XYZ file of C-alpha atoms in Angstrom:
508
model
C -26.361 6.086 -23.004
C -28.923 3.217 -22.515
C -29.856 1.074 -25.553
C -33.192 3.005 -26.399
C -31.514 6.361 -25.754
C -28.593 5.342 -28.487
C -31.492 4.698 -30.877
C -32.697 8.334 -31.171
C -29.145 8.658 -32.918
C -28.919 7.528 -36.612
C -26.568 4.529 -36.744
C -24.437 3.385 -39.522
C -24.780 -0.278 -40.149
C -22.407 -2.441 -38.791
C -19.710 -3.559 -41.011
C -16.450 -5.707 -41.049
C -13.934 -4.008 -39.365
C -10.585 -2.717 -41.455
C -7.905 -5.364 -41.067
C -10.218 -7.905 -38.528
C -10.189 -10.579 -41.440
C -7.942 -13.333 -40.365
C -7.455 -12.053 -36.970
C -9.496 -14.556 -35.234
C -12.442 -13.378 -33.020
C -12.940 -10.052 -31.562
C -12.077 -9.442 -28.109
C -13.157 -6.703 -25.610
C -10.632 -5.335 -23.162
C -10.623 -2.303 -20.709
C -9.040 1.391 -21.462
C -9.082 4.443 -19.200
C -9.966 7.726 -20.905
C -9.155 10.666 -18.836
C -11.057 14.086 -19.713
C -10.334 18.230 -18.314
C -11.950 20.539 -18.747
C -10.802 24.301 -17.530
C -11.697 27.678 -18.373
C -8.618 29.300 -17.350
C -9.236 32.590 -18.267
C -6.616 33.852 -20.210
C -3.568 33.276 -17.331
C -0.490 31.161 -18.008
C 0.435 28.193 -16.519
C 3.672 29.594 -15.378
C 3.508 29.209 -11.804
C 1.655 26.181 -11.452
C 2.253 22.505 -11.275
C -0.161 20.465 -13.688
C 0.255 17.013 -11.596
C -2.531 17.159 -9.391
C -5.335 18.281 -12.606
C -3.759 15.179 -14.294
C -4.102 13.025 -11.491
C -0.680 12.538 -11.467
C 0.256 13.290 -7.822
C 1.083 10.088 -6.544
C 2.051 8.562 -9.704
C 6.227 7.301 -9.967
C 7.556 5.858 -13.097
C 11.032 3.971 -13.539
C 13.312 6.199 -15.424
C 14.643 2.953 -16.994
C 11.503 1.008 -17.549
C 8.809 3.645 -17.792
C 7.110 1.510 -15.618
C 4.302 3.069 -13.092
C 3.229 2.352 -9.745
C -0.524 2.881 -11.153
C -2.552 2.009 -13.855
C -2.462 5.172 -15.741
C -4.960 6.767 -18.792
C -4.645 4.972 -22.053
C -6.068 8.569 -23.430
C -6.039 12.069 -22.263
C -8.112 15.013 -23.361
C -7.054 18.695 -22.334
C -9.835 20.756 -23.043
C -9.869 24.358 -22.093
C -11.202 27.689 -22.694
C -10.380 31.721 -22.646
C -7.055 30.503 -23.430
C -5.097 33.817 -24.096
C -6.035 34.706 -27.627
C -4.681 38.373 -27.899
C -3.022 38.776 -31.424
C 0.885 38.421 -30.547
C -0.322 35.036 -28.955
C -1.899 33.555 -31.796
C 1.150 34.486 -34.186
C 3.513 33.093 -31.373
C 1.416 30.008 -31.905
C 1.843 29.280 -35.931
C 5.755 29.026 -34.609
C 5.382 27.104 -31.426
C 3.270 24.974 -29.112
C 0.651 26.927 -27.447
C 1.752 27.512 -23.497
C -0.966 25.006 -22.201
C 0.102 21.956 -24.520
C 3.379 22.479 -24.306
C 3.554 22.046 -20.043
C 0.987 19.119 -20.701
C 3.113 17.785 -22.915
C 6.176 18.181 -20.630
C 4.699 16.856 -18.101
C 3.598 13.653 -20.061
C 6.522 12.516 -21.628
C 7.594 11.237 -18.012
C 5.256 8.733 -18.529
C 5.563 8.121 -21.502
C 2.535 9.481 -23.574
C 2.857 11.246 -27.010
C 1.123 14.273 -27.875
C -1.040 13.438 -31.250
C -3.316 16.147 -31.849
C -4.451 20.209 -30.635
C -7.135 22.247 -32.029
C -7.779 25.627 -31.300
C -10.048 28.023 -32.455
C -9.840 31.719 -30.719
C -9.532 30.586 -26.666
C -10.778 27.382 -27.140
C -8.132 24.205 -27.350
C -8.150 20.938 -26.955
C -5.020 18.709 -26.928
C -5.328 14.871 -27.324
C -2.068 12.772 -25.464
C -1.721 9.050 -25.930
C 0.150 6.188 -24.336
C 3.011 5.114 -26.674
C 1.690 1.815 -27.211
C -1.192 2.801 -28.915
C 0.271 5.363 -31.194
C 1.147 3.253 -33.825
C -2.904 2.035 -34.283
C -4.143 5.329 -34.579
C -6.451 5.424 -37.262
C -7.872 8.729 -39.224
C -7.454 11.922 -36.670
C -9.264 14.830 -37.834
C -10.199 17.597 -36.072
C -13.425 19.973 -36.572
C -14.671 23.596 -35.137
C -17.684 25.254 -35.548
C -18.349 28.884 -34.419
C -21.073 30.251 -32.590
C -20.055 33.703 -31.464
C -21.465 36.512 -32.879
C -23.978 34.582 -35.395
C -20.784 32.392 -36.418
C -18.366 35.322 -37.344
C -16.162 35.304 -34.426
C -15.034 31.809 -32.821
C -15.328 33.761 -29.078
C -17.893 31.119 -28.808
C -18.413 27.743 -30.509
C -16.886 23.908 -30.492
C -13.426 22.343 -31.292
C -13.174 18.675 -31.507
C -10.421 15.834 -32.079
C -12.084 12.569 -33.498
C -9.868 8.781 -34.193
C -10.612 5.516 -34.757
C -8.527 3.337 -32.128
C -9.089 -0.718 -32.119
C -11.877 -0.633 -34.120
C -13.892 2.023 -32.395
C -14.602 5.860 -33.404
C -13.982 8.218 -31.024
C -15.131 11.985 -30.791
C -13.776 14.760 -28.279
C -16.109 18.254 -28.001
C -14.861 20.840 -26.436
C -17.402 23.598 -26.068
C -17.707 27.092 -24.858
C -21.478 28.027 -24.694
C -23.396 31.593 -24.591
C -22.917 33.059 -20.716
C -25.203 34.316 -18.576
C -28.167 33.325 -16.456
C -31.066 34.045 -18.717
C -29.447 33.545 -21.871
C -30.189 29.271 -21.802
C -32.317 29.636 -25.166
C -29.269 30.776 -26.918
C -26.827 27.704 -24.782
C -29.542 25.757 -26.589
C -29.452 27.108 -29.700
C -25.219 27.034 -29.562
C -25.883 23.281 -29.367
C -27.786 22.810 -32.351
C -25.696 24.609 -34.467
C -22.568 22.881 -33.670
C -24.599 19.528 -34.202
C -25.316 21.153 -37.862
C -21.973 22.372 -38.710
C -19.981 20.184 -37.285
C -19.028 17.281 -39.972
C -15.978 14.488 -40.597
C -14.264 13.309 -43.632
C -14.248 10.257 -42.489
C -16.886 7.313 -44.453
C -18.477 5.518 -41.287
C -18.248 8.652 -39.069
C -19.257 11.382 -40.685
C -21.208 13.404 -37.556
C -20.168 13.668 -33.802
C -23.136 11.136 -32.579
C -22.127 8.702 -35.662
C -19.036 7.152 -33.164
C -18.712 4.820 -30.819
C -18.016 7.401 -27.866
C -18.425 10.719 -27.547
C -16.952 12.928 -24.794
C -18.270 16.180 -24.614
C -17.233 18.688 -22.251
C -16.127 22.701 -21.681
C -17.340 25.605 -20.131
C -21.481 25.185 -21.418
C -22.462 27.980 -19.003
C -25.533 26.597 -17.673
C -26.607 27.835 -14.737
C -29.517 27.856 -12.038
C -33.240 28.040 -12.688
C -35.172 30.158 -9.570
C -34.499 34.245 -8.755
C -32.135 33.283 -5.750
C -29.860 36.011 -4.963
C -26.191 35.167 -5.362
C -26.046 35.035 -1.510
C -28.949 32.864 -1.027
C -27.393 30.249 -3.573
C -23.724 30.431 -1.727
C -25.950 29.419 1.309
C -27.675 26.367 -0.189
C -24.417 25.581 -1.660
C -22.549 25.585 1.974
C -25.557 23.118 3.610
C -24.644 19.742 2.220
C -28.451 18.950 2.407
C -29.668 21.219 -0.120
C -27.490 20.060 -2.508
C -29.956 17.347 -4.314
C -32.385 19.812 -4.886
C -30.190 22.561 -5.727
C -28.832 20.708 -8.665
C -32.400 19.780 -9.614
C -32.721 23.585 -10.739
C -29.716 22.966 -13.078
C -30.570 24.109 -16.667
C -28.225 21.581 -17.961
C -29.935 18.622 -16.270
C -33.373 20.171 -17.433
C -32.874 20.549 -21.030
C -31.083 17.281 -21.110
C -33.501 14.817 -18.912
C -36.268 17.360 -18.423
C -37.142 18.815 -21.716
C -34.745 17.345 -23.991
C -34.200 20.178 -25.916
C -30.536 19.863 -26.006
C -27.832 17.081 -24.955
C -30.292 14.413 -24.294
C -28.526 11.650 -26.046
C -25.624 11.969 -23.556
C -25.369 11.045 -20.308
C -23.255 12.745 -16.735
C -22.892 11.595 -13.532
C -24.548 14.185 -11.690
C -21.753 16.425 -9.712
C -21.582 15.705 -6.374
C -18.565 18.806 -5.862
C -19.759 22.595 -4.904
C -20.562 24.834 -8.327
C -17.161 25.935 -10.060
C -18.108 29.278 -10.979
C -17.700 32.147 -9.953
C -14.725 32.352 -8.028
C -12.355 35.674 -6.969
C -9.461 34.861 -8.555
C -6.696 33.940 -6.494
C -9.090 32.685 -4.090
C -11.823 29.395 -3.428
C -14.088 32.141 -2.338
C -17.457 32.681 -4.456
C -17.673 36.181 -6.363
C -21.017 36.719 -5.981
C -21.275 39.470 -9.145
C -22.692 36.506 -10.221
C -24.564 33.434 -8.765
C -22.749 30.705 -8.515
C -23.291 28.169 -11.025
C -22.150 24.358 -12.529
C -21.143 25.800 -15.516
C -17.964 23.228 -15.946
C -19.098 19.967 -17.228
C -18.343 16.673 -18.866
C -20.884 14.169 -20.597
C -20.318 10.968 -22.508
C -22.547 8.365 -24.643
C -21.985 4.992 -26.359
C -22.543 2.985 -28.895
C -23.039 -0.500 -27.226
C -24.220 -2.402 -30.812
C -20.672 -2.133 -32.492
C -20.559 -4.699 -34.334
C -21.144 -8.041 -32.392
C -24.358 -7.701 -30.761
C -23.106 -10.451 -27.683
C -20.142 -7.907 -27.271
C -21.552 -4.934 -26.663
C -19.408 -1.496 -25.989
C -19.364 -0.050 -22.570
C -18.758 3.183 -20.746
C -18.586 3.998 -16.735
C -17.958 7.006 -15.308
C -15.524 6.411 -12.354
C -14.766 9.888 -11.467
C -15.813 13.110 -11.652
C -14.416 16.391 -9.685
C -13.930 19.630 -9.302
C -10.207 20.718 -7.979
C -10.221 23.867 -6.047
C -6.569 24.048 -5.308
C -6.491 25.785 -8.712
C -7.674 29.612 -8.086
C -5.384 31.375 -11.370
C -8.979 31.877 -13.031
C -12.430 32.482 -11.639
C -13.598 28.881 -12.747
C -12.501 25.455 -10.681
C -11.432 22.940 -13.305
C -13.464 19.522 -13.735
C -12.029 16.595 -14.305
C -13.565 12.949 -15.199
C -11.757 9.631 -15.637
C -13.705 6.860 -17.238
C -13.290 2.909 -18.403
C -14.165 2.400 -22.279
C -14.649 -0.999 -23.980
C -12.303 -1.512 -27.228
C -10.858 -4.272 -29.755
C -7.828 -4.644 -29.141
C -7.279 -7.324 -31.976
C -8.748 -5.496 -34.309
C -5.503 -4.027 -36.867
C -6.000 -1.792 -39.760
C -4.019 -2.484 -42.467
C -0.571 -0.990 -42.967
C 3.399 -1.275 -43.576
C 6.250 -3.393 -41.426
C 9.845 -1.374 -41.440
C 12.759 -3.531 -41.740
C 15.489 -3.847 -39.269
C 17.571 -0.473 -39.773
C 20.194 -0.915 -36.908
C 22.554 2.338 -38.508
C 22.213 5.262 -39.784
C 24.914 6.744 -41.760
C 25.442 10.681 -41.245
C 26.259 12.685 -44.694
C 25.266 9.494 -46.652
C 22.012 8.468 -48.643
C 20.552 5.747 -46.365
C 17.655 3.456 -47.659
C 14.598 2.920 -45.844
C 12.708 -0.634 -46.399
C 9.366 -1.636 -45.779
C 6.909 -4.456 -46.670
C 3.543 -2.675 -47.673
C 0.328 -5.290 -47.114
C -1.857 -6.401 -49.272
C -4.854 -5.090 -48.130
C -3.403 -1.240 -47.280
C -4.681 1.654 -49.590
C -1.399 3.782 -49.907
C -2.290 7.321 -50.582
C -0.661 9.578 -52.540
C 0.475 12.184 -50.373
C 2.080 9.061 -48.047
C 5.317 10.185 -46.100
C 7.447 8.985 -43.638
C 9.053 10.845 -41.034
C 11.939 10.457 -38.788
C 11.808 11.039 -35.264
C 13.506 10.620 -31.709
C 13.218 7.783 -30.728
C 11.867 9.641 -27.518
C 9.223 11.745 -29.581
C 6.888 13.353 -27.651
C 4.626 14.483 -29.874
C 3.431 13.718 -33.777
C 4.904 16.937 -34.795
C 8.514 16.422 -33.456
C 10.104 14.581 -36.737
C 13.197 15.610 -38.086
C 13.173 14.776 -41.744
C 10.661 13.652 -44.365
C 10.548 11.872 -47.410
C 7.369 11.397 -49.492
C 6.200 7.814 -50.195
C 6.159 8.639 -53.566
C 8.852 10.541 -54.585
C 7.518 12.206 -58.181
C 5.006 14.327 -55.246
C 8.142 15.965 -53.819
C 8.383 19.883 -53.878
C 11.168 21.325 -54.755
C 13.456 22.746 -52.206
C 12.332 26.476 -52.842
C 9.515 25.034 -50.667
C 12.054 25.045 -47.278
C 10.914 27.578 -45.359
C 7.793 26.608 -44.928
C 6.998 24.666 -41.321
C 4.562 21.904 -42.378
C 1.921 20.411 -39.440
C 1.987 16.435 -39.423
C -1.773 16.390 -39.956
C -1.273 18.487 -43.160
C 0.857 16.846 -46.153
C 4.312 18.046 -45.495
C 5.662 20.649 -48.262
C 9.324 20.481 -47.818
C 11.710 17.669 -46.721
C 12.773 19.278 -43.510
C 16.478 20.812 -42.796
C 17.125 19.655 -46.102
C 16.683 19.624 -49.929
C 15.669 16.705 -52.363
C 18.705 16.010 -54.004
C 19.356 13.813 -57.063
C 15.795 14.663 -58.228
C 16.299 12.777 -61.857
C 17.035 9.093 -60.610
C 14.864 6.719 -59.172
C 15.072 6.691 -55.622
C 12.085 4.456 -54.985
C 12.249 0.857 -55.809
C 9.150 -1.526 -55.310
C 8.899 -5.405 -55.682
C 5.828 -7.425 -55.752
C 6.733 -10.406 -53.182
C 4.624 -13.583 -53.605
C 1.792 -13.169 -50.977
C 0.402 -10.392 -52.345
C 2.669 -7.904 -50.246
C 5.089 -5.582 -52.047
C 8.512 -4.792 -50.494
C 9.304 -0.997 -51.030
C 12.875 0.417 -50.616
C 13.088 4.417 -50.640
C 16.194 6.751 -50.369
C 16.253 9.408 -47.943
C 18.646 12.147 -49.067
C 22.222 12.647 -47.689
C 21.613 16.324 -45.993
C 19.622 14.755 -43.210
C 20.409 16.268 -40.418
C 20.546 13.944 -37.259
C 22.727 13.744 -34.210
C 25.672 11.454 -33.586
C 25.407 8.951 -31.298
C 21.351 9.961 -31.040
C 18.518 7.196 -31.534
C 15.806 7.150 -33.927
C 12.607 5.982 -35.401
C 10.579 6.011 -38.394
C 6.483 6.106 -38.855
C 4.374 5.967 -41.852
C 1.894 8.652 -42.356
C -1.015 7.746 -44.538
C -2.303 11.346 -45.518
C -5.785 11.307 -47.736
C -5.139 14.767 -48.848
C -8.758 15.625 -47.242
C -8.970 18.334 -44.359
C -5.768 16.628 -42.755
C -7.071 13.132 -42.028
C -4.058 11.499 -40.926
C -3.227 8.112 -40.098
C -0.564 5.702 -38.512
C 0.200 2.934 -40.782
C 3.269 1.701 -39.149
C 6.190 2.560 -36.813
C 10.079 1.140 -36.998
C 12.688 -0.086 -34.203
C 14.909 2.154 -33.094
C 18.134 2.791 -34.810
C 21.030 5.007 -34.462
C 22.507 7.413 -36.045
C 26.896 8.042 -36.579
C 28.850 10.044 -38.714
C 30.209 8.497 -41.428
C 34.430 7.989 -40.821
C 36.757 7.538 -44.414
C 35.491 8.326 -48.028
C 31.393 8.466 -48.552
C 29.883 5.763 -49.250
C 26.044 4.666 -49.940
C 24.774 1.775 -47.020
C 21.958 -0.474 -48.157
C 19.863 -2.028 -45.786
C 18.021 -5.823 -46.643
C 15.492 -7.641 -44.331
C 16.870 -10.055 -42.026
């Protein structure tokens, strides 16, 4: 949004960035932000390759290097709608990945991007993927849904979102499904407002979705077409190119944002320059015309420019923004946008640094060590996880232990599956063994940083031969805001050969 349009949002004042002390002044540098946004009524992706929706289809990446012939997105959001939410499914999903994610997330890991957070709320989901490089800075996720459907009862209808701070900058993801049908924009309106309302953070500086630095906000909003053109009429003026300015002209969306204001006007969209993507016979790229055909697929953005240095002002453009037809499982046309954000990339919160941990000694008690800085808050539901070293999402650790071990549960806690953005509740394919010695040692070092040394137990169960990694969760204990304090080499893990024996690791 312009400067005088990012006014009529209340702004928190600007402040000293977490960790920017002693890092020397800010810079600005470019990130790519990648946004979908599908109603794919209730099908599977089964039969269908996800390449082309991802822009993907010309991308190549070394095997070896994981480099890319391309510059690819630094973030991607999967936002879609009328996911299949029958019963079965939604138990299905407390034990495993929804279908959606889970070929997203397949697909990603070729290039080398880590799945960090999904919401879902009835049909509506929204997964967040990240490049590996900028896991580690990852800074207070939370996620949020509000429900409109049904005066709030059932989430049919309503608003899932992922929000982060990344580099010094908030960012918020909306997915939305809005009230259908032609003369039901009141009620699209209405939807808006109440998400606005009930949709709140836990998190000080960004408590409300216009309170960040960017907001994306995209879904199936069901706006449609002012005027009483039959369904045939508007299929006409949608096949002759020159009509097309003044067809979207009649768009509710563009009126009650730029028009009347009554709803979105603090965001901004490139206006679509693709044919309406709804409503299709599925199967086909030919218009049902049961209903007139309509732009009800759409993604909208706004910024923050006055961060915190008023000469370096935040920045968003809009470089793409399309329909893709190819896609007929569903009787919408997804819509995707890629777009260039400004961020900070020298700005660091806070946080821990692992010590070298080359081996990791199967059926033995290994010791973990890590210099905690002066300026992080540890929290006390703190744990650190173990992963592969080729994790490809947040929830894919192995093992746990709690930062602080007196917070432990006891091991008649093990059958429950925790999520990462939850404290965990058991110490995974395992049990907390020698529960009445000290198994965390600290040592305040002489600038102000304390070196911490904790004892993972000797039932961890990785595989020979198999590399690893550990991160730091810092968990507040508050509706699952999670963050990334600090991620370890890689190390490996072997069985232990001859009598047991305890291995301590020191820094180098």
């Amino acid at each position: 949004m312009s400067q005088t349009e990012a006014s009529k949002t209340p702004k928190i004042p600007d402040s000293e960035p977490d960790g920017s002390k002693g890092k020397g002044k800010q810079q600005l540098e470019t990130y790519r932000v990648y946004v979908v946004t599908w109603n794919v009524g209730s099908r599977f992706p089964d039969n269908i390759s996800l390449r082309h929706l991802l822009g993907l289809q010309d991308v190549t990446v070394d095997k070896d290097t994981k480099e890319t012939n391309a510059h690819l997105p630094d973030i991607y959001a999967l936002g879609l709608q009328e996911v299949n939410a029958q019963p079965q499914q939604q138990v299905l999903g407390l034990f495993k990945e929804d279908p959606w994610t889970h070929k997203a997330k397949e697909l990603l890991r070729n290039y080398d991007y880590v799945a960090v957070k999904t919401e879902q709320m009835q049909g509506l989901l929204l997964s967040m993927f990240v490049r590996r490089q900028h896991v580690e800075h990852l800074q207070d996720i939370e996620a949020e849904f509000t429900r409109t459907g049904f005066g709030g009862i059932w989430g049919n209808k309503g608003a899932v979102s992922v929000r982060f701070t990344l580099y010094g900058c908030g960012l918020a993801f909306v997915v939305a499904h809005l009230t259908a049908h032609d003369h039901m924009m009141d009620e699209r309106i209405e939807d808006y407002k109440q998400i606005l309302e009930n949709h709140h953070y836990h998190v000080k500086r960004y408590r409300e979705i216009y309170d960040h630095d960017y907001v994306f906000w995209f879904g199936d909003l069901n706006f449609r077409l002012q005027g009483s053109d039959s369904s045939t009429e508007v299929r006409e003026l949608v096949r002759d190119e020159s009509q097309h300015e003044a067809l979207i002209q009649r768009d509710q969306l563009y009126q009650v944002r730029e028009k009347s204001q009554l709803a979105f006007q603090v965001l901004q969209e490139r206006l679509p320059a693709f044919p309406p993507t709804f409503k299709f016979r599925e199967g086909t790229s030919e218009y049902d015309l049961k209903r007139r055909p309509a732009w009800t697929d759409r993604i909208m953005y706004a910024v923050q420019p006055l961060n915190r240095q008023p000469g370096m002002q935040l920045s968003i453009e809009q470089c793409s923004y399309k329909s893709h037809p190819l896609y007929t499982i569903s009787d919408h046309k997804p819509v995707t946008s890629d777009f260039t954000i400004k961020l900070y990339p020298n700005v660091r919160a806070p946080g821990v640094v692992f010590s070298p941990l080359s081996l990791w000694k199967i059926g033995d008690e290994n010791t973990v060590e890590y210099h905690k800085q002066a300026e992080f808050d540890e929290g006390s539901n703190d744990w650190i996880g173990i992963f592969p070293s080729e994790y490809a999402s947040l929830a894919d650790y192995v093992a746990y232990e709690y930062v602080n071990q007196a917070e432990s549960p006891s091991s008649s806690d093990s059958n429950h599956q925790p999520d990462p953005f939850e404290t965990p509740s058991h110490h995974r394919r395992g049990r907390h063994h020698h529960r009445n010695r000290q198994r965390q040692r600290r040592h305040q070092e002489a600038n102000a940083q304390e070196l911490v040394r904790l004892d993972f137990a000797d039932d961890v169960e990785l595989r020979h031969g198999e590399q690893y990694l550990l991160i730091y969760f810092r968990s507040t204990g508050v509706r699952g805001v999670t963050s990334l304090a600090g991620v370890s080499g890689v190390f490996v893990a072997e069985k232990r050969h001859g009598s047991p024996h305890r291995t301590e690791y020191h820094v180098d």
